[in-house]
Tab-separated table of C-alpha atoms in Angstrom:
chain	number	residue	atom	x	y	z
A	1	MET	CA	-9.750	19.773	6.688
A	2	ARG	CA	-11.792	18.747	3.660
A	3	THR	CA	-15.490	19.592	3.632
A	4	VAL	CA	-18.417	18.964	1.306
A	5	PRO	CA	-18.214	21.603	-1.425
A	6	GLY	CA	-21.134	23.597	-2.713
A	7	LYS	CA	-24.619	23.915	-1.328
A	8	THR	CA	-25.337	22.050	1.934
A	9	ASP	CA	-28.686	23.511	2.986
A	10	ARG	CA	-30.731	20.282	2.905
A	11	VAL	CA	-29.325	17.093	4.443
A	12	VAL	CA	-30.842	13.615	4.337
A	13	ILE	CA	-29.535	11.223	6.977
A	14	VAL	CA	-30.033	7.515	6.363
A	15	GLY	CA	-30.390	5.746	9.698
A	16	ALA	CA	-31.453	6.995	13.130
A	17	GLY	CA	-28.612	5.340	15.007
A	18	LEU	CA	-26.639	7.257	17.629
A	19	ALA	CA	-24.244	8.652	15.028
A	20	GLY	CA	-27.040	9.771	12.694
A	21	LEU	CA	-28.913	11.455	15.547
A	22	SER	CA	-25.744	13.113	16.831
A	23	ALA	CA	-25.138	14.555	13.364
A	24	ALA	CA	-28.796	15.587	13.001
A	25	LEU	CA	-28.750	17.666	16.203
A	26	ARG	CA	-25.580	19.484	15.182
A	27	LEU	CA	-26.861	20.193	11.685
A	28	ALA	CA	-30.231	21.388	12.968
A	29	GLY	CA	-28.453	23.656	15.459
A	30	ALA	CA	-26.532	25.171	12.551
A	31	GLY	CA	-29.746	25.922	10.649
A	32	ARG	CA	-29.712	23.088	8.116
A	33	GLU	CA	-32.923	21.411	6.952
A	34	VAL	CA	-32.572	17.806	8.101
A	35	VAL	CA	-34.574	14.682	7.237
A	36	VAL	CA	-33.734	11.362	8.946
A	37	LEU	CA	-34.955	8.166	7.265
A	38	GLU	CA	-35.074	5.050	9.461
A	39	ARG	CA	-36.203	1.618	8.288
A	40	GLU	CA	-37.271	0.503	11.791
A	41	SER	CA	-40.259	1.843	13.721
A	42	ILE	CA	-38.028	3.302	16.465
A	43	PRO	CA	-34.687	5.148	16.620
A	44	GLY	CA	-31.447	3.638	17.860
A	45	GLY	CA	-29.955	1.392	15.172
A	46	ARG	CA	-27.725	-1.071	17.018
A	47	ASN	CA	-28.883	0.568	20.243
A	48	GLY	CA	-32.209	-1.227	19.802
A	49	LEU	CA	-35.152	-2.257	21.960
A	50	LEU	CA	-37.104	-5.512	22.326
A	51	GLU	CA	-40.330	-5.518	24.348
A	52	ARG	CA	-42.012	-8.794	25.315
A	53	GLU	CA	-44.534	-9.646	28.017
A	54	GLY	CA	-43.645	-6.649	30.153
A	55	PHE	CA	-39.851	-7.030	29.741
A	56	SER	CA	-37.876	-4.246	27.985
A	57	PHE	CA	-34.571	-5.489	26.644
A	58	ASP	CA	-31.721	-3.425	25.224
A	59	THR	CA	-30.472	-5.333	22.194
A	60	GLY	CA	-27.180	-3.501	21.711
A	61	PRO	CA	-24.710	-1.695	23.960
A	62	THR	CA	-25.236	-1.908	27.717
A	63	VAL	CA	-22.336	0.234	28.929
A	64	LEU	CA	-22.695	4.024	28.856
A	65	THR	CA	-19.602	6.129	29.472
A	66	MET	CA	-18.767	9.790	28.835
A	67	PRO	CA	-22.320	11.197	28.942
A	68	ASP	CA	-20.859	14.656	28.285
A	69	LEU	CA	-20.925	13.661	24.622
A	70	ILE	CA	-24.712	13.270	24.802
A	71	ALA	CA	-24.941	16.607	26.597
A	72	ASP	CA	-22.831	18.222	23.886
A	73	ALA	CA	-25.119	16.956	21.102
A	74	LEU	CA	-28.239	18.164	22.925
A	75	ASP	CA	-26.621	21.499	23.675
A	76	CYS	CA	-26.279	22.162	19.941
A	77	VAL	CA	-30.038	22.822	19.884
A	78	GLY	CA	-30.132	24.480	23.305
A	79	GLU	CA	-31.345	21.443	25.245
A	80	ARG	CA	-30.062	20.186	28.599
A	81	LEU	CA	-29.149	16.555	29.235
A	82	GLU	CA	-30.993	16.473	32.577
A	83	ASP	CA	-34.259	17.457	30.863
A	84	TRP	CA	-34.090	14.405	28.601
A	85	LEU	CA	-32.274	11.663	30.515
A	86	GLU	CA	-32.066	10.481	34.103
A	87	LEU	CA	-28.631	8.916	34.524
A	88	THR	CA	-27.537	6.829	37.505
A	89	PRO	CA	-23.856	6.074	38.181
A	90	VAL	CA	-23.207	2.333	38.159
A	91	ASP	CA	-21.182	1.218	41.185
A	92	PRO	CA	-19.267	-0.966	40.853
A	93	LEU	CA	-18.633	-0.360	37.186
A	94	TYR	CA	-18.044	-4.094	36.815
A	95	ARG	CA	-17.769	-7.007	39.218
A	96	ALA	CA	-15.026	-9.332	38.015
A	97	TYR	CA	-15.142	-13.015	38.960
A	98	TYR	CA	-12.033	-15.192	38.668
A	99	PRO	CA	-11.572	-18.970	38.455
A	100	ASP	CA	-9.869	-19.049	41.881
A	101	GLY	CA	-13.094	-17.804	43.488
A	102	SER	CA	-11.944	-14.233	44.103
A	103	THR	CA	-13.901	-11.183	42.990
A	104	LEU	CA	-12.823	-7.612	42.295
A	105	ASP	CA	-15.152	-4.620	42.067
A	106	VAL	CA	-14.017	-2.081	39.467
A	107	LYS	CA	-14.628	1.477	40.644
A	108	ALA	CA	-14.353	4.835	38.908
A	109	ASP	CA	-12.682	6.674	41.786
A	110	PRO	CA	-8.948	5.826	41.607
A	111	GLU	CA	-8.466	5.879	45.369
A	112	ALA	CA	-11.471	3.643	45.977
A	113	MET	CA	-10.293	1.299	43.227
A	114	ALA	CA	-6.769	1.240	44.684
A	115	ALA	CA	-8.256	0.204	48.025
A	116	GLU	CA	-10.186	-2.580	46.283
A	117	VAL	CA	-7.070	-3.747	44.443
A	118	GLU	CA	-5.153	-3.748	47.727
A	119	ARG	CA	-7.893	-5.862	49.349
A	120	VAL	CA	-7.758	-8.460	46.611
A	121	CYS	CA	-4.192	-8.319	45.296
A	122	GLY	CA	-2.066	-6.479	47.876
A	123	GLY	CA	-0.490	-3.080	48.428
A	124	ALA	CA	2.158	-3.288	45.703
A	125	GLU	CA	-0.515	-3.993	43.100
A	126	ALA	CA	-2.549	-1.022	44.370
A	127	LYS	CA	0.445	1.279	43.846
A	128	GLY	CA	0.865	-0.175	40.366
A	129	TYR	CA	-2.788	0.518	39.655
A	130	LEU	CA	-2.468	4.200	40.581
A	131	ALA	CA	0.576	4.481	38.305
A	132	TYR	CA	-1.452	2.833	35.524
A	133	VAL	CA	-4.289	5.337	36.012
A	134	ASP	CA	-1.755	8.125	35.542
A	135	PHE	CA	-0.573	6.438	32.331
A	136	VAL	CA	-4.056	5.974	30.795
A	137	SER	CA	-5.094	9.486	31.839
A	138	LYS	CA	-2.132	10.894	29.926
A	139	LEU	CA	-2.992	8.647	26.961
A	140	TYR	CA	-6.513	10.042	26.921
A	141	ARG	CA	-5.279	13.618	27.162
A	142	TYR	CA	-2.793	13.178	24.324
A	143	GLU	CA	-5.108	11.141	22.081
A	144	MET	CA	-8.524	12.759	22.386
A	145	GLN	CA	-8.070	16.138	20.724
A	146	ASP	CA	-5.510	15.238	18.045
A	147	PHE	CA	-6.369	11.635	17.133
A	148	ILE	CA	-9.947	10.800	18.214
A	149	ASP	CA	-12.077	13.938	18.285
A	150	ARG	CA	-10.803	15.222	14.953
A	151	ASN	CA	-11.274	14.675	11.237
A	152	ILE	CA	-8.051	13.293	9.808
A	153	ASP	CA	-7.418	13.534	6.079
A	154	SER	CA	-3.820	12.316	5.908
A	155	PRO	CA	-1.233	10.529	8.061
A	156	LEU	CA	0.608	13.848	8.028
A	157	ASP	CA	-2.222	15.248	10.161
A	158	LEU	CA	-0.909	13.066	12.980
A	159	LEU	CA	2.367	14.974	13.168
A	160	THR	CA	1.598	16.981	16.281
A	161	PRO	CA	3.443	17.450	19.586
A	162	ASN	CA	1.061	14.926	21.135
A	163	LEU	CA	2.323	12.221	18.759
A	164	ALA	CA	5.796	12.619	20.221
A	165	ARG	CA	4.294	12.479	23.714
A	166	LEU	CA	2.476	9.241	22.860
A	167	VAL	CA	5.671	7.706	21.519
A	168	ALA	CA	7.593	8.732	24.639
A	169	LEU	CA	4.835	7.302	26.814
A	170	GLY	CA	5.111	3.918	25.086
A	171	GLY	CA	1.727	4.150	23.395
A	172	PHE	CA	2.908	2.283	20.302
A	173	GLY	CA	4.115	-0.780	22.145
A	174	ARG	CA	1.801	-3.751	22.745
A	175	LEU	CA	-1.020	-3.405	25.252
A	176	ALA	CA	-0.539	-6.573	27.337
A	177	PRO	CA	3.173	-5.973	28.076
A	178	LYS	CA	2.451	-2.324	28.840
A	179	VAL	CA	-0.279	-3.244	31.310
A	180	GLY	CA	2.093	-5.851	32.749
A	181	SER	CA	4.719	-3.209	33.383
A	182	TYR	CA	2.367	-1.624	35.936
A	183	LEU	CA	0.254	-4.552	37.116
A	184	LYS	CA	1.680	-7.936	38.049
A	185	ASP	CA	-1.438	-9.809	39.141
A	186	PRO	CA	-3.231	-11.644	36.272
A	187	ARG	CA	-6.566	-10.567	37.734
A	188	THR	CA	-5.943	-6.845	37.389
A	189	GLN	CA	-4.210	-7.374	34.058
A	190	ARG	CA	-7.314	-9.066	32.671
A	191	VAL	CA	-9.886	-6.575	33.926
A	192	LEU	CA	-7.883	-3.648	32.536
A	193	SER	CA	-7.049	-5.117	29.129
A	194	PHE	CA	-10.069	-7.170	28.015
A	195	GLN	CA	-11.534	-3.989	26.478
A	196	SER	CA	-9.231	-4.438	23.476
A	197	MET	CA	-11.743	-7.032	22.253
A	198	TYR	CA	-14.090	-4.112	21.564
A	199	ALA	CA	-11.488	-2.995	19.045
A	200	GLY	CA	-11.303	-6.496	17.571
A	201	LEU	CA	-7.831	-7.250	18.886
A	202	SER	CA	-6.141	-9.426	21.453
A	203	PRO	CA	-4.382	-7.482	24.252
A	204	TYR	CA	-1.227	-9.189	23.004
A	205	ASP	CA	-1.651	-7.679	19.532
A	206	ALA	CA	-3.336	-4.346	20.308
A	207	LEU	CA	-1.226	-1.218	20.612
A	208	ALA	CA	-0.952	0.308	24.067
A	209	ILE	CA	-2.814	3.390	22.844
A	210	TYR	CA	-5.989	1.272	23.071
A	211	ALA	CA	-5.682	1.394	26.832
A	212	VAL	CA	-7.694	4.584	26.351
A	213	ILE	CA	-10.745	2.298	26.079
A	214	ALA	CA	-10.040	1.174	29.634
A	215	TYR	CA	-9.900	4.849	30.611
A	216	MET	CA	-13.367	5.422	29.173
A	217	ASP	CA	-14.722	2.244	30.792
A	218	SER	CA	-12.901	2.114	34.099
A	219	VAL	CA	-11.793	5.634	35.033
A	220	ALA	CA	-14.315	8.024	33.451
A	221	GLY	CA	-17.239	6.136	35.022
A	222	VAL	CA	-20.186	4.037	33.827
A	223	PHE	CA	-23.809	5.206	33.893
A	224	PHE	CA	-27.230	3.711	33.280
A	225	PRO	CA	-30.227	5.679	31.938
A	226	LYS	CA	-33.641	5.209	33.509
A	227	GLY	CA	-35.635	3.283	30.932
A	228	GLY	CA	-32.546	1.422	29.711
A	229	MET	CA	-29.920	2.251	27.132
A	230	HIS	CA	-32.594	2.810	24.517
A	231	ALA	CA	-33.538	5.956	26.421
A	232	VAL	CA	-30.460	7.578	24.836
A	233	PRO	CA	-31.605	7.423	21.179
A	234	ARG	CA	-35.159	8.236	22.283
A	235	ALA	CA	-33.862	11.413	23.929
A	236	LEU	CA	-31.714	12.424	20.961
A	237	ALA	CA	-34.549	11.766	18.507
A	238	GLY	CA	-37.048	13.648	20.665
A	239	ALA	CA	-34.808	16.690	20.907
A	240	ALA	CA	-34.115	16.564	17.173
A	241	GLU	CA	-37.817	16.503	16.308
A	242	LYS	CA	-38.505	19.330	18.747
A	243	HIS	CA	-36.028	21.472	16.815
A	244	GLY	CA	-37.304	20.826	13.338
A	245	VAL	CA	-35.648	17.583	12.249
A	246	GLU	CA	-38.071	15.410	10.276
A	247	LEU	CA	-37.803	11.766	11.363
A	248	ARG	CA	-39.504	9.257	9.093
A	249	TYR	CA	-39.695	5.749	10.517
A	250	GLY	CA	-40.525	2.620	8.552
A	251	THR	CA	-38.717	4.074	5.545
A	252	THR	CA	-36.099	1.933	3.827
A	253	VAL	CA	-33.643	3.630	1.485
A	254	ARG	CA	-32.915	1.670	-1.693
A	255	ARG	CA	-30.088	3.785	-3.091
A	256	VAL	CA	-28.364	7.147	-3.112
A	257	LEU	CA	-29.189	9.154	-6.223
A	258	VAL	CA	-26.014	10.294	-7.978
A	259	GLU	CA	-25.791	12.755	-10.872
A	260	HIS	CA	-22.496	13.841	-12.435
A	261	GLY	CA	-20.542	12.373	-9.535
A	262	ARG	CA	-22.564	14.124	-6.795
A	263	ALA	CA	-25.284	12.832	-4.477
A	264	VAL	CA	-28.567	14.627	-5.156
A	265	GLY	CA	-30.868	12.654	-2.888
A	266	VAL	CA	-32.066	9.140	-2.085
A	267	GLU	CA	-34.680	6.747	-3.412
A	268	THR	CA	-36.801	4.724	-0.983
A	269	ALA	CA	-37.936	1.132	-1.384
A	270	GLU	CA	-41.352	2.504	-2.391
A	271	GLY	CA	-39.783	4.484	-5.231
A	272	GLU	CA	-40.066	7.917	-3.603
A	273	ARG	CA	-37.218	10.277	-4.477
A	274	ILE	CA	-36.146	12.606	-1.690
A	275	PRO	CA	-33.828	15.427	-2.800
A	276	ALA	CA	-30.778	16.460	-0.774
A	277	ASP	CA	-27.659	18.603	-1.055
A	278	VAL	CA	-25.796	16.148	1.209
A	279	VAL	CA	-26.497	12.547	2.207
A	280	VAL	CA	-25.197	11.201	5.528
A	281	LEU	CA	-25.048	7.399	5.672
A	282	ASN	CA	-25.318	5.834	9.135
A	283	PRO	CA	-25.623	2.139	8.119
A	284	ASP	CA	-22.532	-0.074	8.508
A	285	LEU	CA	-20.045	1.543	6.128
A	286	PRO	CA	-19.160	-1.450	3.900
A	287	VAL	CA	-22.842	-2.382	3.633
A	288	ALA	CA	-23.748	1.206	2.758
A	289	TYR	CA	-21.138	1.251	0.003
A	290	ARG	CA	-22.307	-2.073	-1.420
A	291	GLU	CA	-26.068	-1.570	-1.208
A	292	LEU	CA	-26.631	2.180	-1.532
A	293	LEU	CA	-23.866	3.539	-3.783
A	294	PRO	CA	-22.727	2.675	-7.320
A	295	PRO	CA	-20.278	-0.291	-7.418
A	296	GLU	CA	-17.429	1.868	-8.668
A	297	ALA	CA	-17.718	4.099	-5.594
A	298	THR	CA	-16.340	1.511	-3.160
A	299	PRO	CA	-12.638	2.082	-2.370
A	300	ARG	CA	-10.336	-0.927	-2.572
A	301	ARG	CA	-9.508	-0.503	1.122
A	302	VAL	CA	-13.143	-1.088	2.081
A	303	ARG	CA	-13.264	-4.347	0.118
A	304	SER	CA	-10.242	-5.727	2.001
A	305	LEU	CA	-11.120	-4.772	5.582
A	306	ARG	CA	-10.520	-7.231	8.432
A	307	TYR	CA	-13.346	-7.493	10.941
A	308	SER	CA	-13.648	-7.743	14.693
A	309	PRO	CA	-14.996	-10.890	16.313
A	310	SER	CA	-18.738	-11.139	16.774
A	311	CYS	CA	-20.732	-12.244	19.798
A	312	PHE	CA	-23.527	-14.537	20.896
A	313	LEU	CA	-26.222	-12.742	22.898
A	314	LEU	CA	-28.862	-14.292	25.127
A	315	LEU	CA	-31.539	-11.957	26.499
A	316	ALA	CA	-33.482	-13.539	29.346
A	317	GLY	CA	-36.517	-12.341	31.281
A	318	SER	CA	-36.340	-14.361	34.471
A	319	SER	CA	-38.014	-15.065	37.788
A	320	ALA	CA	-34.621	-15.661	39.426
A	321	SER	CA	-32.465	-13.102	41.186
A	322	TYR	CA	-28.900	-13.531	42.407
A	323	SER	CA	-27.846	-11.482	45.402
A	324	LYS	CA	-24.114	-11.565	44.692
A	325	THR	CA	-24.301	-10.024	41.228
A	326	ALA	CA	-23.727	-6.394	40.295
A	327	HIS	CA	-25.181	-4.491	37.333
A	328	HIS	CA	-22.290	-5.580	35.077
A	329	ASN	CA	-20.521	-8.882	35.788
A	330	ILE	CA	-17.521	-10.367	34.012
A	331	HIS	CA	-16.766	-14.040	34.587
A	332	PHE	CA	-13.219	-14.771	33.439
A	333	GLY	CA	-12.333	-18.271	32.307
A	334	ARG	CA	-9.153	-20.061	33.310
A	335	ALA	CA	-7.619	-19.672	29.851
A	336	TRP	CA	-6.606	-16.234	28.614
A	337	LYS	CA	-4.022	-15.873	25.884
A	338	SER	CA	-5.112	-19.089	24.151
A	339	VAL	CA	-8.763	-18.006	23.854
A	340	PHE	CA	-7.769	-14.926	21.868
A	341	ARG	CA	-5.832	-17.164	19.504
A	342	GLU	CA	-8.919	-19.354	19.091
A	343	LEU	CA	-11.270	-16.403	18.641
A	344	ILE	CA	-9.223	-14.139	16.370
A	345	ASP	CA	-6.545	-16.232	14.653
A	346	GLU	CA	-8.190	-19.643	14.339
A	347	GLU	CA	-11.779	-18.281	14.169
A	348	VAL	CA	-13.246	-21.084	16.261
A	349	LEU	CA	-15.460	-21.016	19.341
A	350	MET	CA	-13.496	-20.404	22.511
A	351	THR	CA	-13.005	-23.518	24.624
A	352	ASP	CA	-13.003	-21.484	27.860
A	353	PRO	CA	-14.814	-18.224	27.188
A	354	SER	CA	-15.178	-15.273	29.498
A	355	ILE	CA	-18.806	-14.174	29.861
A	356	LEU	CA	-20.401	-10.761	30.387
A	357	VAL	CA	-23.651	-10.853	32.362
A	358	THR	CA	-25.528	-7.576	32.705
A	359	ASN	CA	-28.474	-7.336	35.102
A	360	PRO	CA	-30.088	-3.980	34.194
A	361	THR	CA	-33.083	-4.437	36.523
A	362	ARG	CA	-30.619	-4.075	39.396
A	363	SER	CA	-30.503	-0.363	38.477
A	364	ASP	CA	-34.006	0.021	37.000
A	365	PRO	CA	-36.617	-2.525	38.176
A	366	SER	CA	-39.233	-0.913	35.896
A	367	LEU	CA	-37.683	-2.730	32.918
A	368	ALA	CA	-39.399	-5.965	34.006
A	369	PRO	CA	-42.674	-6.984	35.681
A	370	ASP	CA	-42.712	-6.774	39.472
A	371	GLY	CA	-40.287	-9.198	41.052
A	372	LYS	CA	-38.727	-10.212	37.712
A	373	GLN	CA	-35.221	-9.698	36.366
A	374	ILE	CA	-33.517	-9.125	33.014
A	375	TYR	CA	-30.207	-10.739	32.103
A	376	TYR	CA	-28.057	-9.821	29.106
A	377	VAL	CA	-25.549	-12.632	28.534
A	378	LEU	CA	-22.796	-12.061	25.983
A	379	LEU	CA	-20.078	-14.435	24.801
A	380	PRO	CA	-17.480	-13.412	22.173
A	381	THR	CA	-17.500	-15.576	19.028
A	382	PRO	CA	-15.879	-15.487	15.588
A	383	HIS	CA	-17.649	-13.446	12.906
A	384	THR	CA	-19.547	-15.116	10.073
A	385	GLY	CA	-16.441	-15.329	7.903
A	386	SER	CA	-15.425	-18.293	10.063
A	387	GLY	CA	-17.924	-20.526	8.302
A	388	ILE	CA	-19.712	-21.638	11.479
A	389	ASP	CA	-23.284	-22.700	10.644
A	390	TRP	CA	-25.226	-20.874	13.325
A	391	ASN	CA	-28.498	-22.515	12.316
A	392	VAL	CA	-26.965	-25.732	13.616
A	393	VAL	CA	-24.613	-24.423	16.299
A	394	GLY	CA	-26.859	-21.702	17.749
A	395	PRO	CA	-29.336	-23.840	19.750
A	396	ARG	CA	-26.544	-26.001	21.133
A	397	TYR	CA	-24.436	-22.988	22.064
A	398	ARG	CA	-27.437	-21.456	23.854
A	399	ASP	CA	-27.723	-24.570	26.025
A	400	GLU	CA	-23.974	-24.558	26.669
A	401	ALA	CA	-24.129	-20.905	27.734
A	402	VAL	CA	-26.951	-21.636	30.204
A	403	ALA	CA	-25.084	-24.647	31.598
A	404	ARG	CA	-21.942	-22.561	32.007
A	405	LEU	CA	-23.881	-19.863	33.871
A	406	GLU	CA	-25.355	-22.431	36.220
A	407	ALA	CA	-21.877	-23.817	36.886
A	408	LEU	CA	-20.748	-20.271	37.723
A	409	GLY	CA	-23.393	-19.975	40.431
A	410	TYR	CA	-26.532	-18.848	38.591
A	411	ILE	CA	-28.473	-21.729	40.080
A	412	GLY	CA	-31.594	-22.683	38.154
A	413	PHE	CA	-30.934	-20.086	35.483
A	414	GLY	CA	-32.407	-22.125	32.634
A	415	LYS	CA	-35.606	-23.142	34.409
A	416	SER	CA	-36.209	-19.570	35.590
A	417	ILE	CA	-36.302	-18.080	32.087
A	418	GLU	CA	-39.777	-16.839	31.180
A	419	VAL	CA	-38.929	-14.866	28.017
A	420	GLU	CA	-35.799	-15.183	25.931
A	421	ASP	CA	-34.253	-13.982	22.699
A	422	VAL	CA	-31.048	-15.204	21.084
A	423	THR	CA	-28.863	-13.289	18.630
A	424	THR	CA	-26.078	-15.106	16.781
A	425	PRO	CA	-23.456	-13.676	14.395
A	426	ALA	CA	-25.731	-14.737	11.527
A	427	ASP	CA	-28.513	-12.626	13.033
A	428	TRP	CA	-26.205	-9.601	13.362
A	429	GLN	CA	-25.373	-10.013	9.677
A	430	ARG	CA	-29.056	-10.163	8.719
A	431	ARG	CA	-29.500	-6.884	10.603
A	432	GLY	CA	-27.020	-5.171	8.326
A	433	MET	CA	-23.645	-5.671	10.012
A	434	GLU	CA	-20.871	-6.800	7.709
A	435	ARG	CA	-19.623	-10.304	8.635
A	436	GLY	CA	-22.079	-10.237	11.531
A	437	ALA	CA	-19.582	-8.086	13.458
A	438	PRO	CA	-21.306	-5.583	15.806
A	439	PHE	CA	-17.866	-4.097	16.587
A	440	ALA	CA	-17.218	-3.383	12.887
A	441	ALA	CA	-13.778	-3.417	11.255
A	442	ALA	CA	-10.960	-4.316	13.642
A	443	HIS	CA	-8.826	-1.478	14.982
A	444	SER	CA	-5.501	-2.745	13.751
A	445	PHE	CA	-2.915	-0.040	13.104
A	446	LEU	CA	-3.707	0.029	9.381
A	447	GLN	CA	-7.455	0.345	10.075
A	448	THR	CA	-7.279	3.194	12.583
A	449	GLY	CA	-7.158	6.984	12.306
A	450	PRO	CA	-6.271	8.101	8.767
A	451	PHE	CA	-6.137	4.448	7.673
A	452	ARG	CA	-9.729	3.707	8.715
A	453	PRO	CA	-12.328	4.233	5.964
A	454	ALA	CA	-12.854	7.973	5.607
A	455	ASN	CA	-16.127	9.656	6.469
A	456	LEU	CA	-16.114	11.443	3.098
A	457	ALA	CA	-16.833	9.173	0.130
A	458	PRO	CA	-13.825	9.716	-2.146
A	459	LYS	CA	-15.651	9.001	-5.414
A	460	VAL	CA	-19.100	10.503	-4.790
A	461	GLU	CA	-19.274	14.137	-3.767
A	462	GLY	CA	-21.782	15.019	-1.056
A	463	VAL	CA	-21.798	11.638	0.722
A	464	VAL	CA	-20.672	11.564	4.362
A	465	PHE	CA	-20.457	8.487	6.602
A	466	ALA	CA	-21.164	8.240	10.329
A	467	GLY	CA	-20.980	5.285	12.698
A	468	SER	CA	-18.494	2.722	13.944
A	469	GLY	CA	-17.221	1.765	10.487
A	470	THR	CA	-15.562	5.129	9.948
A	471	GLN	CA	-13.457	7.477	12.082
A	472	PRO	CA	-12.960	7.421	15.025
A	473	GLY	CA	-14.325	3.892	15.550
A	474	VAL	CA	-16.256	1.537	17.819
A	475	GLY	CA	-18.180	2.164	21.031
A	476	VAL	CA	-20.918	4.549	22.149
A	477	PRO	CA	-18.556	7.511	22.784
A	478	MET	CA	-16.796	7.016	19.443
A	479	VAL	CA	-20.066	6.689	17.538
A	480	LEU	CA	-21.421	9.908	19.068
A	481	LEU	CA	-18.148	11.588	18.087
A	482	SER	CA	-18.465	10.231	14.555
A	483	GLY	CA	-21.746	12.130	14.255
A	484	ARG	CA	-19.967	15.284	15.329
A	485	LEU	CA	-17.171	14.701	12.821
A	486	ALA	CA	-19.686	14.016	10.035
A	487	ALA	CA	-21.482	17.280	10.798
A	488	GLU	CA	-18.155	19.096	10.760
A	489	ARG	CA	-17.511	17.821	7.216
A	490	ILE	CA	-20.716	19.612	6.200
A	491	LEU	CA	-20.584	22.716	8.370
A	492	GLY	CA	-16.854	23.348	8.393
A	493	LYS	CA	-14.634	23.486	11.434
A	494	ASP	CA	-15.818	26.906	12.584
A	495	ASN	CA	-19.225	25.400	13.376
A	496	ARG	CA	-17.818	22.425	15.239
A	497	TYR	CA	-18.803	23.413	18.769
A	498	ARG	CA	-22.079	25.250	18.324
A	499	SER	CA	-22.899	24.940	22.009
A	500	ARG	CA	-25.314	27.234	23.820
A	501	ALA	CA	-22.383	29.375	24.950
A	502	MET	CA	-21.297	29.977	21.358
A	503	ARG	CA	-24.820	30.869	20.235
A	504	LEU	CA	-24.873	33.477	22.985
A	505	GLY	CA	-21.576	34.868	21.730
A	506	VAL	CA	-19.394	33.410	24.493
A	507	PRO	CA	-16.287	31.549	23.268
A	508	ALA	CA	-16.371	27.883	24.228
A	509	GLY	CA	-14.244	24.818	23.658
A	510	PRO	CA	-15.239	21.188	23.440
A	511	VAL	CA	-17.116	19.637	26.342
A	512	LEU	CA	-14.322	17.094	26.722
A	513	ALA	CA	-11.360	19.439	26.761
A	514	PRO	CA	-8.195	17.588	27.775
């Protein structure tokens, strides 16, 4: 495994997103001097916070899985997860609504989920579900250590016994047919394959190995932190500061300082020069290359990346509550395969979109004034490369989204809104996401693993990337892992799992051992 050569005592991290904070904790635990520079007034990056009139909105991810990864980062400085976060299991994980009027509650416990599948779809489908759980559990076990939680320098690094196991398991076939080999009901097929959109792919184009996302979402469990998802970066930042990391908010970095092909620090927008032995870049990788590094530093592969779809997000503080909703609700449209063609291939708005509605006040009423509710309404859309003029389309699409919700049973939704905020793909782009794509570069085969942009800048020594644009990819678990992998590039592999047990001299493996 390649590492940053030379002195690595002082590290400057640009961006206090989840990946930057994950890296900061690991580096601080290993005795490095760490400075984190964040342009916003709070930590979190895409895991942001909007506060208005007593409502506290999460502006980024709403689904938290695999909290052991948070515990692992905190443990690097001797802190315990339960001292920083209060996590509540979300049950059901999702409530799926179908055009025929049926609903299905997705549960983490396989036996409980099998019973739910049997109630809705019959006994044969329940047996198929349990077989599918066995399949995705094996996928996770074979993928995690060798292909996800690991720095990969070359395709040859993939030649492990687990690669052969993945091939034998059918992991390199297409996702939709693989799901269909276990599950015959379109309702279960949809709820266990829509996650491929997070990777920027249709279930009909994604490889079956991406079923591991369904494992993380639907088998490993979903949690919600008291105080909302933004409590996660607040906890990581608080622990980092407690253990000597300097966090400077309201500080925009203008460029990385490079001398003789090596990063030697950064320059802020105010002209201050901050020296460093290593610079970790947490902004969206292609944007970081373009705006912070010399033009010649950008690899050709980065210039030709294909991007995931974007999304339209409506945040609503409301006086209305709906008794039949769960914390997370997915409303599937009648169309399925055709909407992926519209979204990804044709890059037009979906004619029959599925909608995610999250109601976080169902788990934590303190996020809104007494008796009020928060709704997070997300619809997938093409990214900004589609040419859609969101200044024109945005207001109309907002009204269409509200009308669609009311048709789905959210009676009086529009009139009940007291506070609202809309984010379009153009807004995501203004916030620093290439092509306005919050899910970053698509996870096609040639943009995954060793083919995804590396976390070591190939042309500037001492620059390391963290976040969804590099390995291993998109999603809260992957981004936390990317911080771990970035730290490993600086510390070397021997320092990879500096947990409390290791500091006490007790051998320990990764928190998420397969």
